Coordinates of C-alpha atoms in Angstrom, one line a residue:
Chain A
M1 CA 0.9 -4.8 -24.8
S2 CA 0.0 -2.3 -22.3
T3 CA -0.8 -4.0 -19.0
R4 CA -2.7 -2.5 -16.1
Q5 CA 0.5 -2.2 -14.2
D6 CA 2.2 -0.2 -17.0
R7 CA -0.8 2.2 -17.0
G8 CA -0.4 2.5 -13.2
Y9 CA 3.2 3.4 -13.6
R10 CA 2.5 5.9 -16.3
S11 CA -0.3 7.7 -14.4
L12 CA 1.9 7.9 -11.3
L13 CA 4.8 9.3 -13.3
L14 CA 2.5 11.8 -15.0
S15 CA 1.2 12.9 -11.7
E16 CA 4.7 13.2 -10.4
L17 CA 5.7 15.3 -13.4
L18 CA 2.6 17.4 -13.0
K19 CA 3.7 18.1 -9.4
T20 CA 7.3 18.8 -10.4
F21 CA 6.6 21.1 -13.3
R22 CA 3.8 23.0 -11.5
K23 CA 6.1 24.0 -8.7
W24 CA 7.6 27.5 -8.9
R25 CA 10.8 26.0 -7.5
T26 CA 11.3 24.0 -10.6
Y27 CA 11.6 27.1 -12.8
I28 CA 14.2 28.8 -10.6
G29 CA 16.9 26.7 -12.4
F30 CA 15.6 27.5 -15.9
I31 CA 15.2 31.2 -15.1
A32 CA 18.7 31.4 -13.6
I33 CA 20.1 29.8 -16.8
A34 CA 18.0 31.9 -19.0
V35 CA 19.3 35.1 -17.3
L36 CA 22.9 34.1 -16.6
V37 CA 23.8 32.7 -20.0
P38 CA 22.8 35.9 -22.0
V39 CA 24.4 38.1 -19.3
V40 CA 27.7 36.2 -19.6
Q41 CA 27.6 36.1 -23.4
V42 CA 26.7 39.7 -23.8
G43 CA 29.5 40.6 -21.4
L44 CA 32.0 38.6 -23.4
K45 CA 30.8 40.2 -26.6
L46 CA 31.4 43.7 -25.1
E47 CA 34.7 42.6 -23.6
G48 CA 35.8 41.5 -27.1
G49 CA 38.3 38.8 -27.7
S50 CA 40.6 39.7 -24.8
I51 CA 40.1 36.3 -23.2
V52 CA 41.0 34.2 -26.2
N53 CA 43.8 36.6 -26.9
S54 CA 45.3 35.9 -23.5
V55 CA 45.2 32.2 -24.3
T56 CA 46.6 32.5 -27.8
R57 CA 49.0 35.4 -27.3
S58 CA 51.9 33.2 -26.1
L59 CA 51.3 30.8 -28.9
S60 CA 50.9 33.3 -31.7
G61 CA 54.7 33.5 -32.0
D62 CA 54.8 29.9 -33.1
F63 CA 51.4 29.4 -34.7
F64 CA 49.4 31.3 -37.2
F65 CA 45.7 31.4 -36.3
V66 CA 43.2 31.6 -39.1
G67 CA 39.5 32.5 -38.8
N68 CA 37.2 33.3 -35.8
L69 CA 38.5 31.5 -32.7
F70 CA 36.5 33.5 -30.2
N71 CA 33.2 32.0 -31.5
G72 CA 30.0 30.7 -30.1
Y73 CA 31.4 27.2 -29.5
F74 CA 34.3 28.6 -27.5
V75 CA 31.8 30.6 -25.3
T76 CA 29.7 27.5 -24.8
H77 CA 32.7 25.6 -23.7
L78 CA 33.5 28.4 -21.2
I79 CA 30.0 28.2 -19.8
M80 CA 30.1 24.5 -19.4
N81 CA 32.5 25.0 -16.5
S82 CA 29.5 26.1 -14.5
L83 CA 28.8 22.3 -14.4
W84 CA 31.0 21.8 -11.4
V85 CA 29.1 24.0 -8.9
H86 CA 26.4 26.2 -10.3
I87 CA 24.4 23.5 -12.1
P88 CA 24.6 21.1 -9.1
F89 CA 23.1 23.8 -7.0
L90 CA 20.2 24.3 -9.3
I91 CA 19.7 20.5 -9.4
S92 CA 19.8 20.1 -5.7
L93 CA 17.1 22.8 -5.3
V94 CA 14.6 20.4 -6.9
A95 CA 16.1 17.0 -6.1
G96 CA 16.6 17.9 -2.5
D97 CA 13.0 19.0 -2.3
E98 CA 11.6 15.9 -3.9
L99 CA 11.1 13.9 -0.7
A100 CA 11.7 16.5 2.1
G101 CA 9.3 18.9 0.4
E102 CA 6.5 16.4 0.7
A103 CA 7.4 15.9 4.4
T104 CA 7.3 19.6 5.0
A105 CA 4.0 20.1 3.2
G106 CA 2.4 17.1 5.0
T107 CA 1.5 15.5 1.7
F108 CA 3.3 12.2 2.4
R109 CA 0.1 11.4 4.4
L110 CA -1.8 12.0 1.2
I111 CA 0.1 9.6 -1.0
L112 CA 1.8 7.0 1.2
T113 CA -1.6 5.8 2.5
R114 CA -2.5 4.6 -1.0
P115 CA -2.4 1.2 -2.5
V116 CA 1.0 1.9 -4.2
S117 CA 4.1 0.6 -2.5
R118 CA 6.7 3.1 -1.3
S119 CA 9.3 1.5 -3.6
R120 CA 7.2 2.4 -6.6
I121 CA 6.4 5.9 -5.4
L122 CA 10.2 6.4 -4.8
M123 CA 10.9 5.1 -8.3
T124 CA 8.5 7.6 -10.0
K125 CA 9.9 10.4 -7.9
Y126 CA 13.4 9.5 -8.9
A127 CA 12.4 9.3 -12.5
A128 CA 10.9 12.8 -12.3
T129 CA 14.1 14.0 -10.7
L130 CA 16.2 12.6 -13.5
L131 CA 14.0 14.0 -16.1
Y132 CA 14.2 17.4 -14.5
T133 CA 18.0 17.2 -14.3
A134 CA 18.3 16.2 -18.0
A135 CA 16.0 19.0 -19.1
L136 CA 18.0 21.5 -17.1
V137 CA 21.4 20.5 -18.6
I138 CA 20.0 20.2 -22.1
F139 CA 18.4 23.7 -21.7
L140 CA 21.8 25.0 -20.7
G141 CA 23.5 23.4 -23.7
A142 CA 20.9 24.4 -26.2
L143 CA 20.6 28.0 -25.0
S144 CA 24.3 28.7 -24.7
T145 CA 25.2 27.1 -28.1
M146 CA 22.4 28.8 -30.0
L147 CA 22.9 32.2 -28.4
G148 CA 26.6 31.9 -28.7
V149 CA 26.5 31.1 -32.4
A150 CA 24.0 33.9 -32.9
L151 CA 26.3 36.5 -31.1
F152 CA 29.7 35.3 -32.0
G153 CA 29.3 33.1 -35.1
A154 CA 30.6 29.5 -35.6
G155 CA 34.2 28.4 -36.1
D156 CA 36.8 25.9 -34.9
L157 CA 36.8 25.2 -31.2
I158 CA 40.1 25.5 -29.4
V159 CA 40.4 23.7 -26.1
V160 CA 43.2 24.3 -23.7
K161 CA 43.6 21.2 -21.6
D162 CA 46.9 19.2 -21.4
G163 CA 48.0 21.3 -24.4
L164 CA 46.1 22.9 -27.1
T165 CA 43.4 21.0 -29.1
V166 CA 41.7 22.4 -32.1
I167 CA 38.4 20.8 -33.1
P168 CA 37.4 21.6 -36.7
E169 CA 34.2 23.5 -37.1
G170 CA 32.3 20.6 -38.7
D171 CA 33.0 18.3 -35.7
V172 CA 32.1 20.7 -33.0
L173 CA 28.3 20.2 -32.8
P174 CA 28.4 16.4 -32.4
R175 CA 31.2 16.8 -29.9
L176 CA 29.2 19.3 -27.9
G177 CA 26.2 16.9 -28.1
I178 CA 28.3 14.1 -26.6
A179 CA 29.7 16.5 -24.0
F180 CA 26.2 17.6 -22.8
G181 CA 25.1 13.9 -22.9
L182 CA 27.9 13.0 -20.5
A183 CA 27.1 16.1 -18.4
V184 CA 23.5 14.8 -18.0
W185 CA 25.0 11.5 -16.9
S186 CA 27.3 13.0 -14.3
M187 CA 24.6 15.4 -13.1
W188 CA 22.3 12.4 -12.5
C189 CA 24.8 11.4 -9.9
V190 CA 24.6 14.8 -8.2
A191 CA 20.8 14.5 -8.3
S192 CA 20.9 11.1 -6.7
L193 CA 22.9 12.4 -3.9
A194 CA 20.5 15.3 -3.3
F195 CA 17.6 12.8 -3.5
L196 CA 19.3 10.6 -0.9
L197 CA 19.8 13.5 1.5
S198 CA 16.2 14.5 0.8
S199 CA 15.0 11.2 2.3
L200 CA 16.8 11.9 5.6
V201 CA 15.1 15.2 6.7
E202 CA 11.8 17.0 6.6
N203 CA 13.1 20.3 5.3
P204 CA 14.6 20.8 1.8
I205 CA 17.2 23.3 3.0
G206 CA 19.3 20.6 4.5
P207 CA 19.7 18.5 1.4
I208 CA 20.6 21.6 -0.7
I209 CA 23.3 22.7 1.6
G210 CA 24.4 19.1 2.2
T211 CA 24.8 18.4 -1.5
M212 CA 26.8 21.5 -2.1
T213 CA 29.0 21.0 0.9
I214 CA 29.8 17.4 -0.1
I215 CA 30.6 18.4 -3.7
I216 CA 32.9 21.3 -2.6
V217 CA 34.6 19.3 0.1
F218 CA 35.1 16.3 -2.1
F219 CA 36.4 18.5 -4.9
V220 CA 38.9 20.1 -2.6
I221 CA 40.1 16.8 -1.2
G222 CA 40.4 15.4 -4.8
N223 CA 42.5 18.3 -5.9
I224 CA 44.9 18.8 -3.1
P225 CA 48.2 17.2 -4.2
V226 CA 48.8 15.2 -1.1
E227 CA 49.4 11.4 -1.4
L228 CA 46.8 10.4 1.1
F229 CA 44.1 12.4 -0.7
A230 CA 45.3 11.2 -4.1
S231 CA 44.7 7.6 -2.9
I232 CA 41.1 8.3 -2.0
K233 CA 40.3 10.4 -5.0
P234 CA 39.0 7.4 -7.1
Y235 CA 36.4 6.8 -4.4
L236 CA 34.9 10.3 -4.6
F237 CA 32.1 10.7 -7.1
T238 CA 33.2 14.3 -7.7
S239 CA 36.3 13.0 -9.4
Y240 CA 34.2 11.9 -12.3
L241 CA 31.9 14.9 -12.7
T242 CA 34.2 16.4 -15.4
V243 CA 33.7 13.4 -17.7
W244 CA 32.1 15.8 -20.3
Q245 CA 35.6 17.2 -21.0
E246 CA 36.6 13.9 -22.5
A247 CA 34.2 14.6 -25.4
L248 CA 36.5 17.5 -26.5
R249 CA 39.7 15.5 -26.7
V250 CA 41.1 14.3 -30.0
P251 CA 40.7 11.4 -30.3
I252 CA 38.1 10.6 -27.7
D253 CA 39.2 7.9 -25.2
W254 CA 36.0 5.8 -25.4
Q255 CA 37.4 3.2 -23.1
G256 CA 38.1 5.7 -20.4
V257 CA 34.7 7.5 -20.9
L258 CA 32.9 4.2 -20.6
Q259 CA 34.7 3.3 -17.4
T260 CA 34.0 6.7 -15.9
C261 CA 30.4 6.5 -16.8
L262 CA 30.1 3.1 -15.2
R263 CA 31.6 4.4 -12.0
L264 CA 29.1 7.3 -12.0
L265 CA 26.4 4.8 -12.5
A266 CA 27.6 2.7 -9.6
F267 CA 27.6 5.8 -7.4
S268 CA 24.1 6.7 -8.5
I269 CA 22.8 3.2 -7.9
G270 CA 24.4 3.2 -4.5
F271 CA 22.8 6.5 -3.6
Y272 CA 19.5 5.2 -4.8
L273 CA 19.7 1.9 -2.9
I274 CA 20.4 3.8 0.4
T275 CA 17.5 6.1 -0.3
W276 CA 15.3 3.1 -1.0
Y277 CA 16.3 1.4 2.3
I278 CA 15.7 4.6 4.3
F279 CA 12.4 5.5 2.6
T280 CA 10.8 2.1 2.8
H281 CA 11.8 1.7 6.5
K282 CA 10.8 5.1 7.6
D283 CA 7.9 6.0 10.0
I284 CA 6.1 8.9 8.5
L285 CA 5.5 11.3 11.4
S286 CA 5.3 14.5 9.4
Chain B
M1 CA -35.3 -1.3 10.6
I2 CA -34.9 2.3 11.6
E3 CA -34.8 3.2 15.3
K4 CA -34.4 6.5 17.0
R5 CA -31.4 6.6 19.3
S6 CA -32.1 7.9 22.8
T7 CA -31.1 11.5 23.2
I8 CA -29.0 12.7 25.9
S9 CA -29.6 16.1 27.4
N10 CA -26.5 17.2 29.2
L11 CA -23.7 17.2 26.7
P12 CA -20.5 18.7 28.2
C13 CA -19.8 21.2 25.5
G14 CA -23.3 22.6 25.2
F15 CA -24.1 20.7 22.0
R16 CA -27.7 19.6 21.6
N17 CA -28.2 16.1 20.3
F18 CA -30.5 16.1 17.4
G19 CA -31.8 12.5 17.7
L20 CA -29.7 10.6 15.2
Y21 CA -31.2 7.8 13.2
T22 CA -29.2 4.7 12.7
V23 CA -30.0 2.0 10.3
T24 CA -29.6 -1.4 11.8
K25 CA -29.3 -4.1 9.3
Q26 CA -30.5 -7.4 10.7
N27 CA -28.4 -9.7 8.6
A28 CA -25.0 -11.4 8.4
M29 CA -23.3 -8.3 7.1
D30 CA -23.6 -6.9 10.5
E31 CA -21.1 -9.3 11.9
E32 CA -18.5 -9.0 9.1
T33 CA -15.2 -7.7 10.6
I34 CA -13.7 -4.8 8.7
L35 CA -10.8 -3.9 11.0
Q36 CA -9.1 -5.9 13.7
T37 CA -6.0 -4.8 15.5
V38 CA -4.2 -7.6 17.4
Q39 CA -2.0 -6.6 20.4
L40 CA -0.9 -3.6 18.3
G41 CA 1.9 -1.6 19.9
K42 CA 4.3 1.2 18.9
R43 CA 7.3 2.3 20.8
Y44 CA 9.2 5.5 19.9
K45 CA 12.7 5.1 21.4
T46 CA 11.7 4.3 25.0
R47 CA 8.1 5.6 25.1
W48 CA 5.2 3.4 24.2
A49 CA 2.8 5.5 22.2
V50 CA 0.4 2.6 21.8
R51 CA 0.4 -0.6 23.7
D52 CA -1.5 -3.9 23.3
L53 CA -4.3 -2.4 21.4
D54 CA -7.2 -4.8 20.4
L55 CA -9.9 -3.0 18.4
T56 CA -12.7 -4.6 16.3
V57 CA -14.7 -2.6 13.8
R58 CA -17.5 -4.4 11.9
R59 CA -19.2 -3.5 8.7
G60 CA -21.6 -0.6 8.8
E61 CA -20.3 0.9 12.0
V62 CA -19.3 4.4 12.6
F63 CA -16.5 3.7 15.0
G64 CA -15.5 6.6 17.3
F65 CA -11.9 6.4 18.6
L66 CA -11.9 8.6 21.6
G67 CA -9.0 9.8 23.7
P68 CA -7.4 13.0 25.0
N69 CA -4.6 14.6 23.1
G70 CA -1.4 12.5 23.1
A71 CA -3.3 9.3 24.0
G72 CA -2.0 7.5 20.9
K73 CA -4.9 8.0 18.5
S74 CA -2.8 9.4 15.7
T75 CA -0.1 6.8 16.0
T76 CA -2.8 4.1 15.8
I77 CA -4.3 5.7 12.7
R78 CA -0.9 6.0 11.1
M79 CA -0.4 2.3 11.7
L80 CA -3.8 1.5 10.2
L81 CA -2.7 3.4 7.0
T82 CA 0.9 2.0 6.9
L83 CA 2.6 5.3 7.6
V84 CA 4.1 3.9 10.8
A85 CA 5.3 0.3 11.3
P86 CA 4.0 -1.4 14.5
T87 CA 6.6 -2.4 17.0
T88 CA 4.3 -5.3 18.2
G89 CA 1.2 -7.0 16.9
H90 CA -0.5 -6.4 13.6
V91 CA -3.5 -5.0 11.8
E92 CA -6.1 -6.9 9.8
I93 CA -8.4 -5.2 7.4
F94 CA -11.0 -7.2 5.5
N95 CA -9.6 -10.2 7.4
R96 CA -6.2 -9.8 5.8
E97 CA -3.0 -9.0 7.4
L98 CA -2.3 -5.4 6.4
L99 CA 1.4 -5.1 5.6
G100 CA 1.5 -8.4 3.7
N101 CA -1.5 -7.4 1.5
R102 CA -1.0 -3.7 1.5
S103 CA -2.0 -2.9 -2.0
E104 CA -5.1 -5.0 -2.2
V105 CA -6.3 -3.8 1.2
L106 CA -5.6 -0.1 0.8
A107 CA -7.3 -0.1 -2.6
R108 CA -10.6 -0.5 -0.7
V109 CA -9.7 2.0 2.1
G110 CA -9.7 5.8 2.2
G111 CA -7.9 7.9 4.8
L112 CA -7.4 11.3 6.2
V113 CA -4.6 11.7 8.7
E114 CA -4.4 14.8 10.9
N115 CA -4.8 18.1 9.0
A116 CA -5.8 17.9 5.4
D117 CA -2.6 19.0 3.7
F118 CA -2.5 19.2 0.0
Y119 CA -0.2 20.4 -2.8
Q120 CA -0.7 24.1 -2.3
Y121 CA 0.3 25.0 -5.9
L122 CA -2.3 22.7 -7.4
S123 CA -6.0 23.2 -7.7
A124 CA -8.4 21.1 -5.7
R125 CA -9.3 19.1 -8.7
E126 CA -5.6 18.5 -9.6
N127 CA -5.0 17.4 -6.0
L128 CA -7.8 14.8 -6.3
Q129 CA -6.3 13.7 -9.7
V130 CA -3.0 13.1 -8.0
V131 CA -4.6 11.0 -5.3
A132 CA -6.7 9.2 -8.0
A133 CA -3.5 8.3 -9.8
F134 CA -2.3 6.6 -6.7
K135 CA -5.6 4.7 -6.6
G136 CA -5.0 3.4 -10.1
G137 CA -6.9 6.2 -11.9
V138 CA -10.4 7.3 -11.2
A139 CA -13.1 8.5 -13.6
R140 CA -13.5 12.3 -14.0
S141 CA -17.2 11.9 -13.0
E142 CA -16.1 10.4 -9.7
I143 CA -13.9 13.4 -8.9
D144 CA -16.7 15.8 -9.9
H145 CA -19.1 13.8 -7.7
A146 CA -16.8 13.9 -4.7
L147 CA -16.3 17.7 -5.1
E148 CA -20.0 18.2 -5.3
L149 CA -20.6 16.0 -2.2
V150 CA -18.3 18.2 -0.1
G151 CA -19.6 21.4 -1.6
L152 CA -16.5 22.5 -3.4
A153 CA -17.6 22.0 -7.0
G154 CA -17.8 25.7 -7.5
R155 CA -14.2 26.3 -6.5
A156 CA -12.6 23.2 -7.7
N157 CA -10.2 24.9 -10.1
E158 CA -8.8 27.3 -7.6
K159 CA -5.4 26.6 -6.0
V160 CA -5.6 25.0 -2.6
K161 CA -3.4 27.8 -1.4
S162 CA -6.5 30.0 -1.4
Y163 CA -8.6 27.6 0.6
S164 CA -9.8 28.2 4.1
H165 CA -9.1 25.5 6.8
G166 CA -12.7 24.3 6.6
M167 CA -12.5 23.9 2.8
K168 CA -9.3 22.0 3.1
Q169 CA -10.8 19.7 5.7
R170 CA -13.8 19.1 3.3
L171 CA -11.4 18.4 0.5
G172 CA -9.7 16.0 2.8
I173 CA -12.9 14.0 3.1
A174 CA -13.3 14.2 -0.7
Q175 CA -9.8 12.7 -1.3
A176 CA -10.6 9.9 1.2
L177 CA -13.5 9.0 -1.0
M178 CA -11.4 8.5 -4.2
G179 CA -11.8 5.0 -5.6
N180 CA -15.0 4.2 -3.8
P181 CA -13.6 2.8 -0.5
E182 CA -15.6 0.5 1.7
F183 CA -13.9 1.7 4.8
I184 CA -12.6 5.2 5.6
V185 CA -10.3 6.3 8.4
L186 CA -10.6 9.9 9.5
D187 CA -8.3 11.4 12.1
E188 CA -10.0 14.3 13.9
P189 CA -12.1 15.4 10.9
T190 CA -13.6 18.3 12.7
A191 CA -10.5 19.7 14.3
G192 CA -10.2 23.4 14.1
L193 CA -13.5 24.0 12.4
D194 CA -16.1 26.5 13.5
P195 CA -19.5 25.2 14.7
Q196 CA -21.0 25.5 11.2
G197 CA -18.1 23.6 9.7
I198 CA -18.4 21.0 12.4
K199 CA -22.0 20.5 11.7
E200 CA -21.4 20.2 7.9
V201 CA -18.6 17.6 8.4
R202 CA -20.8 15.7 10.9
D203 CA -23.7 15.6 8.6
L204 CA -21.4 14.5 5.7
I205 CA -20.0 11.6 7.8
I206 CA -23.5 10.5 8.8
A207 CA -24.6 10.6 5.2
L208 CA -21.6 8.6 4.0
S209 CA -22.4 5.9 6.5
R210 CA -26.1 5.8 5.9
E211 CA -26.4 6.4 2.1
R212 CA -23.2 4.9 0.8
A213 CA -22.9 2.2 3.5
I214 CA -19.2 3.1 4.1
T215 CA -17.8 1.8 7.4
I216 CA -16.1 4.7 9.2
F217 CA -13.4 4.9 11.8
L218 CA -13.0 8.4 13.2
S219 CA -11.0 9.7 16.0
S220 CA -11.8 12.6 18.3
H221 CA -10.9 14.0 21.6
L222 CA -14.4 15.2 22.2
L223 CA -16.9 12.8 23.6
S224 CA -19.8 14.9 22.4
E225 CA -18.6 14.5 18.8
I226 CA -18.3 10.7 19.0
E227 CA -21.7 10.7 20.7
Q228 CA -23.3 12.5 17.8
M229 CA -21.7 10.6 15.0
A230 CA -20.6 7.1 16.1
T231 CA -22.5 3.9 16.7
H232 CA -19.6 2.2 18.4
M233 CA -16.6 3.6 20.2
A234 CA -13.4 2.9 22.0
I235 CA -11.6 5.0 24.5
I236 CA -7.8 5.1 24.6
N237 CA -5.7 6.7 27.2
R238 CA -1.9 6.8 27.4
G239 CA -1.7 4.3 24.6
S240 CA -3.9 1.6 26.2
L241 CA -7.5 0.7 25.4
I242 CA -9.8 1.5 28.3
V243 CA -13.1 0.3 26.9
Q244 CA -14.9 -0.4 23.7
G245 CA -18.5 -1.2 22.7
K246 CA -21.7 0.4 21.5
V247 CA -22.0 4.1 22.2
R248 CA -25.5 3.6 23.5
D249 CA -24.6 0.9 25.9
L250 CA -21.5 2.6 27.2
L251 CA -23.1 6.0 27.8
N252 CA -26.3 4.7 29.3
S253 CA -25.1 2.0 31.5
A254 CA -27.5 1.3 34.4
E255 CA -25.1 2.4 37.1
N256 CA -24.9 6.1 37.1
F257 CA -23.6 9.0 38.9
V258 CA -25.8 11.8 40.2
S259 CA -24.3 15.0 41.4
I260 CA -26.4 16.8 44.2
D261 CA -26.0 20.4 45.2
A262 CA -28.1 20.7 48.4
R263 CA -27.6 22.5 51.7
P264 CA -26.8 22.0 54.4
V265 CA -24.5 19.3 53.2
E266 CA -24.1 17.5 56.5
Q267 CA -27.8 17.0 56.9
T268 CA -28.1 15.9 53.3
L269 CA -25.4 13.3 54.0
T270 CA -27.4 11.9 57.0
V271 CA -30.5 11.6 54.9
L272 CA -28.7 9.9 52.1
Q273 CA -27.2 7.3 54.4
D274 CA -30.6 6.0 55.3
L275 CA -31.8 5.5 51.7
P276 CA -31.4 1.9 50.4
Y277 CA -31.0 2.9 46.7
I278 CA -28.0 5.2 47.2
G279 CA -24.6 3.7 46.6
A280 CA -21.2 5.2 47.4
V281 CA -21.3 8.9 48.2
R282 CA -18.4 11.3 48.0
R283 CA -17.9 15.0 48.3
K284 CA -16.7 17.0 45.5
D285 CA -16.3 20.8 45.5
G286 CA -19.1 21.4 47.9
S287 CA -21.5 19.1 46.2
L288 CA -22.1 15.4 46.6
E289 CA -21.6 12.7 44.0
L290 CA -23.2 9.4 44.4
T291 CA -24.2 6.4 42.5
M292 CA -27.9 5.6 42.1
A293 CA -30.4 4.6 39.4
H294 CA -31.6 7.6 37.5
E295 CA -35.3 6.7 37.9
K296 CA -35.0 7.2 41.6
T297 CA -34.2 10.9 41.1
A298 CA -37.8 12.2 41.6
E299 CA -38.2 10.1 44.8
L300 CA -34.9 11.4 46.1
T301 CA -35.8 15.0 45.4
A302 CA -39.1 14.7 47.2
R303 CA -37.5 13.1 50.2
L304 CA -34.8 15.8 50.5
V305 CA -37.4 18.5 50.3
R306 CA -39.5 16.8 52.9
E307 CA -36.5 16.9 55.3
G308 CA -36.3 20.6 54.8
I309 CA -33.2 20.6 52.7
E310 CA -32.6 23.2 50.1
V311 CA -32.1 21.4 46.8
H312 CA -30.2 23.6 44.3
A313 CA -29.6 20.9 41.6
I314 CA -29.7 17.2 41.0
I315 CA -27.6 16.5 37.9
P316 CA -27.6 13.0 36.4
K317 CA -24.1 12.1 35.2
R318 CA -22.9 9.2 33.2
S319 CA -20.0 7.4 34.6
L320 CA -18.1 7.0 31.3
E321 CA -18.4 10.7 30.6
E322 CA -17.2 11.5 34.1
Y323 CA -14.3 9.2 33.6
F324 CA -13.5 10.7 30.2
L325 CA -13.7 14.2 31.4
A326 CA -11.4 13.3 34.3
I327 CA -8.7 11.8 32.0
T328 CA -9.0 14.7 29.6
E329 CA -8.5 17.2 32.4
G330 CA -5.3 15.4 33.3
V331 CA -6.4 13.9 36.6
S332 CA -4.0 11.0 36.8
E333 CA -4.5 7.5 38.4
I334 CA -8.2 7.5 38.2
S335 CA -9.6 4.0 37.8
P336 CA -11.9 3.4 34.9
P337 CA -15.6 2.6 35.6
A338 CA -15.8 -0.9 36.9
S339 CA -18.7 -2.1 35.0
S340 CA -19.8 -1.0 31.6
A341 CA -22.7 -2.9 30.4
G342 CA -22.6 -4.2 26.9
S343 CA -18.9 -3.5 26.3
D344 CA -17.1 -6.1 24.4
R345 CA -14.1 -6.1 26.6
T346 CA -12.8 -3.9 29.4
H347 CA -9.2 -3.4 30.0
A348 CA -7.7 -2.6 33.3
H349 CA -5.8 0.6 32.9

């Protein structure tokens, strides 16, 4: 049964999506991906198999490789490494603008004087942010896989992480599906952080720079092999952003994946609650 | 009953007053309180932007909220529309405490705070649709009607980015009308408009009050504007209420100033001292200011001329206007006019 309240939520979300997807800013991410993915792939095509050769050269003495290893899946896997800094940047462009942009434009005065509570407005804005994030990551996955297979063909996927893993051709697509699903989940955490920073200021530049700074600093801290840093690593959300790589292990450690996803969820909820507290207690002076 | 409001001839900004008509409904509706602020105050860090503000607006009024820039008008309006949380006191709209009944109350209120800012990348119609969504959805015909009312129907599908300031301001009034509010709050609706734009907005506000029976709260830093649009008014300065009441009563109070430019000044003073109907006299920039009943002006003029004094000008002034001009010009520590007949309450400054 559709209640009045449901309809209210739906029309709010629709108007939020209208706003998000009518903004030029929203398409910067999609355009960047639509330009960079073909550029990288065409570059790899021209460069030939030298990259995969460098990986397999040392092993070819002991193993005998059959078939096309430098294929579309391998290329997609390479591109997925952009998830640690490039994609967060494109996400923060929109997520960081979500609240601060309204403050800059003066449009908070237009919507926060209405009979809809700030909590609800925040929720619809957050939902629009998460939808944008998911759309961007899925776009990256779909484009790089399809273009990759078109340019390089399909084949087994070799993954070099803690040794060499070979995923048979028939298993690759579902594995990549899971990997991009996990990537969406982890990028939601990044989006939540940018959203939080967006509630603090009246200019979207701050949240964008802030998000990137935090990600880079936390990554560095998490990867310096010092005992002190190692002990705080579990408390940094950036330690879990690479969860998508777990989908390319054989076999998948589902227990570990679930645990990491729950931690990411806890970070996202934490960021959201802080945002909610700030936003509902804020005097709108813009 | 329709009555013609008395016109006033010497508006400070050169505006002519075109005899406004106000509808006075002689029934119980008149007394229904729409807005009440109780000891409302807001402190930013250490500075009080608004302090102990008690305002009352009743149904059918066009309530002018007058004060110089920085007096606390905008902060008050932001508190009325829940953008800013009061430090002290509270707001009641439709006899309900605002923050505790926010959704029900604001469903019946429209507002425009400061400049009319919109989503630049959306058309005027889409902007109204966004606002309508926050009002729980509004029929398309209502959006069309609002656009027509403010004269933007022809350009409704253009992006707001291409709009002039005046068009945005009119769209600002259109968005305040979404969802058929009974009460609208407009913050400086004519700010930055050219004389033609000011007239259009003024006519629109008067029409909304008269034809759609909307109670209107509007702020301004221009007395002339309040005078032309409002039925009731309050003056605020440095965060505190100075006076509130009917515009007519406040501006035409019996006790009035007259400014006299006559020479020689000393001889004029001597003559004035002998006249029983002249109150306090003081010099100001070579002319004399005194309190007297306006109907004695002709008698005074004849007397001065008989004494052989050159009379250059006798200008009737209203004490409230004088007071307001003084605070707007930044003259500090001037005391408000002592008696303002008909005002609901008078606060010491």
